XYZ file of C-alpha atoms in Angstrom:
495
model
C -151.784 -208.480 64.228
C -152.333 -204.755 63.719
C -154.632 -202.643 65.905
C -157.559 -201.571 63.754
C -159.070 -198.115 64.150
C -162.761 -197.792 64.725
C -164.999 -198.733 61.821
C -166.501 -195.930 59.770
C -169.884 -196.337 61.375
C -168.784 -196.238 65.000
C -169.517 -193.530 67.581
C -167.254 -191.974 70.166
C -169.755 -192.037 73.037
C -173.314 -192.944 73.933
C -174.350 -189.300 74.203
C -173.521 -188.789 70.559
C -175.605 -191.800 69.596
C -178.577 -190.454 71.490
C -178.195 -186.952 70.055
C -178.135 -188.252 66.482
C -180.970 -190.744 66.950
C -183.335 -188.067 68.244
C -183.043 -185.998 65.054
C -185.152 -186.357 61.932
C -182.019 -185.351 60.016
C -179.211 -187.215 61.852
C -176.380 -185.223 60.232
C -176.046 -182.030 58.270
C -174.630 -184.050 55.349
C -177.382 -185.177 53.013
C -177.508 -187.120 49.743
C -181.076 -185.849 49.215
C -182.295 -189.350 48.311
C -185.799 -188.721 49.633
C -187.933 -185.681 48.748
C -189.668 -183.740 51.534
C -193.149 -185.144 52.021
C -194.662 -182.667 54.476
C -196.800 -179.661 53.525
C -194.787 -176.690 52.244
C -196.234 -173.223 51.750
C -195.669 -171.440 48.448
C -193.719 -168.735 50.292
C -191.411 -171.295 51.895
C -191.093 -173.072 48.553
C -189.697 -169.897 46.983
C -187.675 -168.407 49.833
C -185.805 -171.638 50.633
C -184.864 -171.987 46.978
C -183.810 -168.340 46.560
C -181.539 -168.393 49.585
C -179.869 -171.588 48.411
C -179.560 -170.208 44.884
C -177.717 -167.148 46.197
C -175.096 -169.459 47.685
C -174.817 -171.646 44.571
C -174.568 -168.575 42.324
C -171.604 -167.294 44.348
C -169.982 -170.726 44.048
C -170.320 -170.539 40.268
C -168.935 -166.995 40.296
C -165.970 -168.305 42.266
C -165.281 -170.865 39.543
C -165.452 -168.116 36.927
C -162.864 -166.159 38.919
C -160.591 -169.204 39.364
C -160.548 -168.829 43.118
C -158.249 -171.307 44.905
C -160.032 -173.931 46.994
C -159.323 -172.369 50.386
C -160.684 -169.005 49.206
C -163.723 -170.605 47.559
C -164.410 -172.546 50.748
C -164.249 -169.370 52.826
C -166.568 -167.483 50.453
C -169.052 -170.373 50.442
C -169.128 -170.562 54.226
C -169.636 -166.800 54.455
C -172.516 -166.888 51.972
C -174.150 -169.789 53.833
C -173.965 -167.704 56.997
C -175.421 -164.638 55.242
C -178.331 -166.461 53.626
C -179.479 -168.821 56.369
C -177.841 -171.993 55.032
C -175.360 -172.506 57.835
C -175.894 -176.003 59.234
C -174.577 -176.593 62.728
C -173.023 -179.865 63.833
C -175.183 -182.256 65.840
C -173.262 -181.349 68.997
C -174.823 -177.842 68.882
C -177.626 -178.836 71.266
C -179.118 -175.328 71.581
C -179.675 -174.925 67.818
C -182.791 -175.926 65.872
C -180.885 -178.554 63.920
C -183.885 -180.199 62.278
C -185.263 -176.790 61.271
C -181.984 -175.806 59.633
C -181.662 -179.115 57.826
C -185.284 -179.145 56.704
C -184.827 -175.715 55.102
C -181.709 -177.005 53.360
C -183.603 -180.110 52.220
C -186.541 -178.142 50.776
C -184.324 -175.631 48.993
C -182.321 -178.360 47.279
C -185.390 -180.131 45.918
C -187.012 -176.946 44.615
C -183.823 -176.052 42.746
C -183.671 -179.602 41.437
C -186.998 -178.911 39.738
C -185.691 -175.643 38.303
C -182.356 -176.919 37.017
C -183.307 -180.328 35.610
C -184.633 -178.818 32.368
C -181.535 -179.015 30.176
C -178.184 -180.763 30.134
C -176.359 -177.454 30.605
C -178.445 -176.464 33.633
C -178.016 -179.913 35.158
C -174.244 -179.769 34.681
C -173.930 -176.368 36.363
C -176.258 -177.349 39.203
C -174.361 -180.570 39.940
C -171.019 -178.740 39.975
C -172.261 -176.092 42.414
C -174.092 -178.570 44.662
C -171.092 -180.893 44.746
C -168.916 -177.982 45.853
C -171.341 -177.017 48.618
C -171.439 -180.645 49.795
C -167.629 -180.858 49.757
C -167.302 -177.688 51.839
C -169.671 -179.115 54.423
C -167.992 -182.519 54.380
C -164.555 -181.026 55.023
C -165.920 -178.886 57.849
C -167.749 -181.766 59.529
C -166.425 -183.557 62.591
C -165.477 -187.225 62.817
C -168.647 -188.234 64.678
C -171.041 -186.675 62.163
C -169.043 -188.157 59.282
C -169.171 -191.614 60.847
C -172.945 -191.392 61.290
C -173.326 -190.246 57.698
C -171.106 -193.036 56.349
C -173.146 -195.652 58.205
C -176.544 -194.266 57.168
C -175.643 -193.869 53.487
C -174.668 -197.523 52.891
C -171.691 -196.937 50.618
C -171.248 -200.640 49.957
C -167.534 -200.635 50.596
C -165.675 -203.595 52.024
C -162.828 -203.287 54.490
C -159.635 -204.985 53.311
C -158.566 -207.933 55.441
C -155.260 -208.269 57.304
C -154.241 -210.993 54.855
C -154.809 -208.706 51.864
C -152.899 -205.860 53.495
C -149.962 -208.172 54.159
C -150.075 -209.630 50.645
C -150.125 -206.241 48.904
C -148.000 -204.354 51.415
C -145.433 -203.088 48.926
C -148.039 -202.037 46.355
C -150.043 -200.138 48.971
C -146.879 -198.443 50.187
C -146.060 -197.351 46.628
C -149.546 -195.877 46.218
C -149.231 -194.099 49.547
C -145.878 -192.636 48.510
C -147.437 -191.037 45.429
C -150.210 -189.436 47.458
C -149.769 -185.721 48.076
C -151.064 -186.278 51.617
C -148.307 -188.748 52.605
C -144.518 -188.402 52.654
C -142.632 -191.235 50.957
C -140.379 -191.681 53.951
C -143.292 -192.580 56.215
C -145.498 -194.446 53.763
C -144.561 -197.943 54.866
C -145.241 -197.455 58.562
C -148.376 -195.510 57.792
C -149.711 -198.296 55.566
C -149.236 -200.810 58.357
C -151.707 -198.914 60.523
C -154.057 -197.659 57.801
C -157.576 -198.941 57.218
C -158.324 -199.669 53.548
C -161.679 -200.065 51.807
C -162.275 -201.944 48.570
C -164.587 -200.444 45.944
C -164.942 -200.733 42.186
C -162.276 -198.550 40.586
C -164.971 -196.648 38.626
C -166.171 -195.106 41.889
C -162.873 -193.288 42.468
C -161.655 -192.171 39.009
C -159.877 -189.133 40.467
C -157.747 -191.308 42.761
C -156.989 -193.728 39.934
C -155.928 -190.855 37.684
C -153.514 -189.554 40.345
C -152.220 -193.070 41.141
C -153.243 -192.744 44.785
C -154.790 -196.221 45.011
C -153.716 -199.803 44.346
C -155.868 -201.708 41.816
C -156.446 -205.465 41.825
C -159.103 -207.382 39.873
C -161.020 -204.148 39.179
C -161.084 -203.180 42.845
C -159.431 -200.048 44.238
C -157.896 -200.205 47.707
C -158.800 -196.790 49.143
C -157.090 -195.642 52.362
C -159.338 -194.125 55.001
C -157.698 -190.720 54.584
C -158.914 -190.668 50.939
C -162.417 -191.892 51.675
C -163.885 -188.491 50.801
C -163.292 -189.325 47.130
C -165.803 -192.176 47.351
C -168.321 -189.976 49.140
C -168.040 -187.074 46.665
C -168.204 -189.331 43.616
C -171.276 -191.064 45.054
C -172.959 -187.703 45.687
C -172.331 -186.601 42.108
C -173.499 -189.894 40.566
C -176.714 -190.005 42.584
C -177.550 -186.348 41.880
C -176.975 -186.713 38.140
C -179.322 -189.713 37.996
C -181.909 -187.946 40.159
C -181.904 -184.875 37.890
C -182.509 -187.010 34.819
C -185.445 -188.709 36.526
C -186.805 -185.325 37.656
C -186.609 -183.983 34.095
C -188.807 -186.866 32.897
C -191.384 -186.183 35.613
C -191.380 -182.381 35.251
C -194.072 -182.161 32.508
C -196.625 -183.191 35.116
C -196.185 -179.756 36.731
C -196.962 -177.797 33.557
C -200.555 -177.218 34.600
C -199.599 -175.692 37.974
C -199.649 -171.954 37.274
C -198.296 -171.174 40.755
C -195.070 -173.155 40.565
C -193.923 -172.890 36.937
C -193.262 -169.094 37.005
C -191.166 -169.543 40.156
C -189.140 -172.321 38.547
C -188.675 -170.262 35.372
C -187.226 -167.415 37.412
C -184.991 -169.675 39.507
C -183.493 -171.358 36.446
C -182.008 -167.992 35.401
C -180.230 -167.563 38.739
C -176.752 -168.530 37.522
C -176.762 -165.819 34.859
C -176.251 -162.891 37.237
C -176.767 -164.179 40.737
C -179.837 -163.375 42.821
C -180.205 -159.937 44.394
C -181.786 -159.715 47.825
C -182.664 -156.458 49.565
C -181.708 -153.982 46.861
C -184.865 -153.953 44.756
C -187.143 -151.890 46.992
C -184.851 -150.473 49.677
C -184.131 -146.767 49.525
C -180.500 -146.358 50.498
C -178.267 -143.405 49.737
C -175.171 -145.021 51.185
C -174.464 -142.514 53.948
C -177.900 -141.951 55.460
C -178.526 -138.587 53.759
C -181.070 -137.733 51.090
C -179.856 -137.651 47.508
C -180.708 -134.454 45.628
C -180.801 -133.775 41.903
C -177.627 -131.688 42.141
C -175.711 -134.609 43.693
C -176.382 -137.097 40.894
C -173.556 -136.017 38.564
C -170.940 -136.429 41.271
C -172.331 -139.777 42.436
C -172.468 -141.022 38.849
C -168.850 -140.067 38.181
C -167.501 -141.826 41.282
C -169.880 -144.660 42.150
C -172.013 -145.874 39.239
C -171.796 -149.340 37.665
C -171.336 -149.376 33.896
C -175.036 -149.811 33.054
C -176.109 -146.714 34.965
C -173.023 -144.712 34.019
C -173.839 -145.354 30.361
C -177.449 -144.210 30.830
C -176.348 -141.101 32.726
C -173.725 -140.154 30.143
C -176.184 -140.670 27.272
C -178.778 -138.556 29.106
C -176.289 -135.736 29.540
C -175.175 -135.992 25.922
C -178.571 -136.321 24.213
C -180.698 -134.585 26.860
C -183.143 -137.455 26.431
C -183.602 -141.188 27.035
C -186.067 -143.540 25.384
C -188.773 -145.284 27.415
C -186.884 -148.363 28.676
C -183.825 -146.271 29.427
C -185.906 -143.864 31.517
C -187.562 -146.798 33.275
C -184.273 -148.527 34.131
C -182.548 -145.340 35.253
C -185.560 -143.793 36.991
C -186.188 -146.781 39.264
C -182.478 -146.945 40.050
C -182.504 -143.277 41.100
C -185.586 -143.837 43.252
C -183.871 -146.618 45.204
C -180.674 -144.574 45.328
C -182.558 -142.059 47.460
C -183.993 -139.448 45.084
C -187.370 -138.211 46.376
C -190.290 -137.636 44.031
C -189.741 -133.863 44.038
C -186.022 -134.227 43.407
C -186.689 -136.806 40.710
C -189.004 -134.453 38.834
C -186.422 -131.678 39.182
C -183.639 -133.966 37.935
C -185.544 -135.147 34.865
C -186.807 -131.653 34.052
C -183.256 -130.245 34.046
C -182.001 -133.242 32.080
C -184.648 -132.781 29.351
C -183.584 -129.178 28.853
C -184.538 -129.065 25.169
C -188.183 -129.937 25.901
C -190.849 -127.325 26.644
C -192.629 -127.347 30.023
C -196.008 -128.287 28.547
C -194.576 -131.291 26.729
C -192.633 -132.423 29.824
C -195.650 -132.140 32.118
C -197.876 -133.932 29.648
C -195.595 -136.774 28.568
C -193.073 -137.356 31.352
C -194.198 -136.065 34.753
C -197.000 -138.641 35.006
C -194.586 -141.538 34.315
C -192.170 -140.301 36.981
C -194.955 -140.140 39.555
C -196.216 -143.528 38.365
C -192.810 -145.136 39.059
C -193.045 -143.821 42.637
C -196.473 -145.417 43.084
C -198.318 -142.082 43.046
C -200.343 -142.655 39.871
C -202.112 -145.515 38.118
C -202.402 -148.635 40.238
C -200.043 -147.027 42.780
C -197.639 -149.951 42.927
C -194.215 -149.630 44.528
C -192.057 -150.631 41.565
C -188.705 -152.210 42.365
C -185.461 -151.189 40.689
C -184.244 -153.693 38.130
C -181.682 -156.277 39.220
C -178.766 -157.410 37.057
C -180.713 -160.501 36.073
C -183.700 -158.446 34.898
C -181.477 -155.999 33.004
C -179.753 -158.888 31.250
C -182.904 -160.789 30.293
C -185.811 -158.349 29.892
C -186.490 -155.661 27.261
C -183.470 -156.349 25.070
C -182.062 -153.064 23.657
C -182.112 -152.168 19.989
C -179.413 -150.295 18.081
C -180.740 -146.864 19.125
C -181.405 -147.799 22.777
C -179.171 -147.053 25.754
C -180.591 -149.412 28.378
C -179.379 -152.929 29.128
C -176.029 -154.239 30.380
C -172.900 -152.969 28.582
C -171.025 -156.175 29.435
C -173.593 -158.184 27.496
C -175.045 -155.786 24.951
C -171.986 -153.810 23.798
C -169.659 -155.054 21.053
C -166.274 -156.041 22.576
C -164.441 -153.058 21.077
C -167.115 -150.625 22.232
C -167.163 -152.128 25.712
C -163.419 -151.719 26.170
C -163.543 -148.121 24.969
C -166.497 -147.372 27.256
C -164.854 -148.916 30.335
C -161.662 -146.909 29.871
C -163.699 -143.742 29.345
C -165.775 -144.372 32.472
C -163.157 -145.681 34.894
C -159.637 -144.673 33.836
C -159.743 -141.839 36.370
C -160.466 -144.448 39.073
C -157.518 -146.674 38.264
C -158.739 -148.925 35.421
C -156.106 -149.389 32.721
C -155.851 -151.230 29.417
C -153.830 -153.906 31.236
C -156.987 -154.825 33.192
C -159.127 -155.352 30.111
C -158.022 -158.884 29.026
C -159.150 -160.381 32.344
C -162.457 -158.505 32.209
C -163.114 -159.407 28.577
C -162.346 -163.078 29.290
C -165.189 -163.246 31.821
C -167.471 -161.379 29.412
C -166.682 -163.842 26.626
C -167.658 -166.722 28.917
C -170.977 -165.079 29.796
C -170.101 -164.145 33.383
C -171.209 -160.527 33.051
C -171.712 -159.830 36.751
C -168.267 -161.252 37.475
C -166.774 -158.724 35.039
C -168.700 -155.932 36.778
C -167.463 -157.165 40.156
C -163.868 -157.125 38.938
C -164.273 -153.514 37.771
C -165.573 -152.664 41.256
C -162.470 -154.199 42.832
C -160.110 -152.348 40.501
C -161.789 -148.981 41.024
C -161.854 -149.492 44.797
C -158.418 -151.067 45.157
C -157.592 -148.916 48.195
C -160.336 -150.578 50.228
C -160.993 -153.886 48.409
C -158.467 -156.545 47.443
C -158.759 -158.812 44.424
C -161.252 -161.581 45.013
C -163.097 -159.756 47.780
C -165.852 -158.492 45.482
C -168.081 -155.944 47.149
C -167.260 -157.540 50.508
C -166.793 -161.100 51.760
C -166.311 -162.369 48.215
C -169.853 -161.390 47.210
C -170.494 -160.521 43.561
C -172.476 -157.629 42.117
C -176.098 -158.683 41.525
C -177.855 -155.291 41.483
C -176.858 -151.785 40.290
C -178.040 -150.225 43.566
C -175.960 -152.727 45.499
C -172.892 -151.551 43.531
C -173.410 -147.827 44.136
C -174.366 -148.257 47.800
C -171.293 -150.361 48.571
C -169.120 -147.874 46.686
C -170.435 -144.919 48.684
C -170.052 -146.821 51.949
C -166.383 -147.441 51.150
C -165.893 -143.754 50.378
C -167.336 -142.764 53.767
C -165.108 -145.286 55.555
C -162.049 -144.007 53.693
C -162.880 -140.411 54.647
C -163.277 -141.337 58.310
C -159.972 -143.209 58.241
C -158.178 -140.266 56.643
C -159.646 -137.884 59.225
C -158.495 -140.156 62.049
C -154.978 -140.166 60.618
C -154.952 -136.341 60.436
C -156.380 -135.946 63.942
C -154.035 -138.573 65.316
C-alpha cells in the first residue's frame, strides 16, 4: 500500500490553522463569489478600482507585447507593488492582511460593474483577471493553497488505490507526455502521486496536451497539475458572474454618482490609467523650464503627440483651440511658469499683432493656469483623454498620431521625428502591428524603448515594464534617463 501525501485541505501545523481562522479573508486567493456588503465610501469605491485597473491594464499591455510568462509575471508583481495590490501571505503576521484583501475585494467588484457591459469588455476583463489570479496562485505557499482548496469546494474526488493500480500504465503514459515529468521517471512518480477525478470538461487544456488519463468522462488529474482545475474554475465562475452582473446593471442607471465613474473605468484598457502626471509640475531634473528650453526638450524628449503639435506650431506659427489646450496644459505640467508660458506663446504666434494676442490668447493662457475664470487648476490630458475626447478634424493637429494619423502618414512622421534618436524603418512593422490592433500606448512605449535603447532594454517600457499612459510621464522619464546618462558619463571621465 502506497504512502499517501497529505490531502489538499490539510495544514502543516496548528499555528497556521489559528492564523487562517482569525482572518475575515483566510487566504489572499479569492474567487470573489460574495460581494462586499459593508459600507464603502465613494472615494474608496473609485480609488480601489483605479489602482486595480492600472495593474490589469499593464497585464493587457503585456499580452499585446507578447511578453513571455516569466516576464509578464515579474511585471505584474511589480505593478501590484507599485499600486497597493500586493497581498502578503497569511504568515506575514505584522501586515494588515484583512485590509489588503478587502481593498482587493472591493476593487474587483467595482471593475466587474464597469466591464460587464459588453461581450468584448467581459472577455478582456476575464483574461486580465485570470492572469492576475494565476500570478498570485503560483506565488502562494503550500499552506495558503491548501486552505484555499478546502474553502472553495472544488468537488474533486481522490482516486482510490485500486483505480491507480488498475490504470497504472495509462497514468504512466500520461505522465510521460507531461512537460513537467521526464519519461524515465514517470512510472515511479505515478506510484507516489495523488490523483483527483473531475469531469474532463473542467480541464480542457490538460486534455488537449494529453497530460491526463480519461475514463468514462472523468479526467485523472495529478496533484502537480491541479492548478489547471483551479484556473478553469476561476474563469468559469467569473464569466457567469459577469453575465449576471450585466443583467442587474440597469438598476444602477439612476445613480448619478456611480455611472460616470463606471463609464470612465470601462475605457481603462484603451490606454492604461495615468496616476500622478495630470497635475504634478515636474521638469525632470528639478529645474524650471523656460520658453527658450522648449525647442531642445521637444527635439529630444517629446512623445509623438506633443512633438507633432510643437512642429506644427513652429511651421504654421499657430495652433487651433484644442491644439493649444492640449499642448498648453502639457507645457504647464512640464514646468513652464505662467510668465514663461505667455512668453513662449507670444514668440510662437509671431505673425499676430500684440493687441490681437493680448485680447484673444493671453486670457486663455492665464485661464489654463487657474488665474482667470473659475480659477480651476486644470490637469494635463492623459493618453486616454487624448484618444477619446475632442476628436480631431482634417485641419486639426491635436489628438494621438498613433490613432488619428493614416498608416502611411504615421510612418513618415515617426521617421521624421525619431530617426536621429535611433528609430529606423526596420522598427516600423512591429510598431504598426500594435497600432493596427488598437494598442496605441503600447506603440508609443515601444518608440520610447527604441529611442532610449542605451538606458532601456526591450520590454522594460519606461521602467519596470510600465507602459506610457501620459505625455508628461513620457517626457519626464526621458529627461530623467538623460540626467542619469550624463552622470554616468561624468563618472567614467573622472574615474
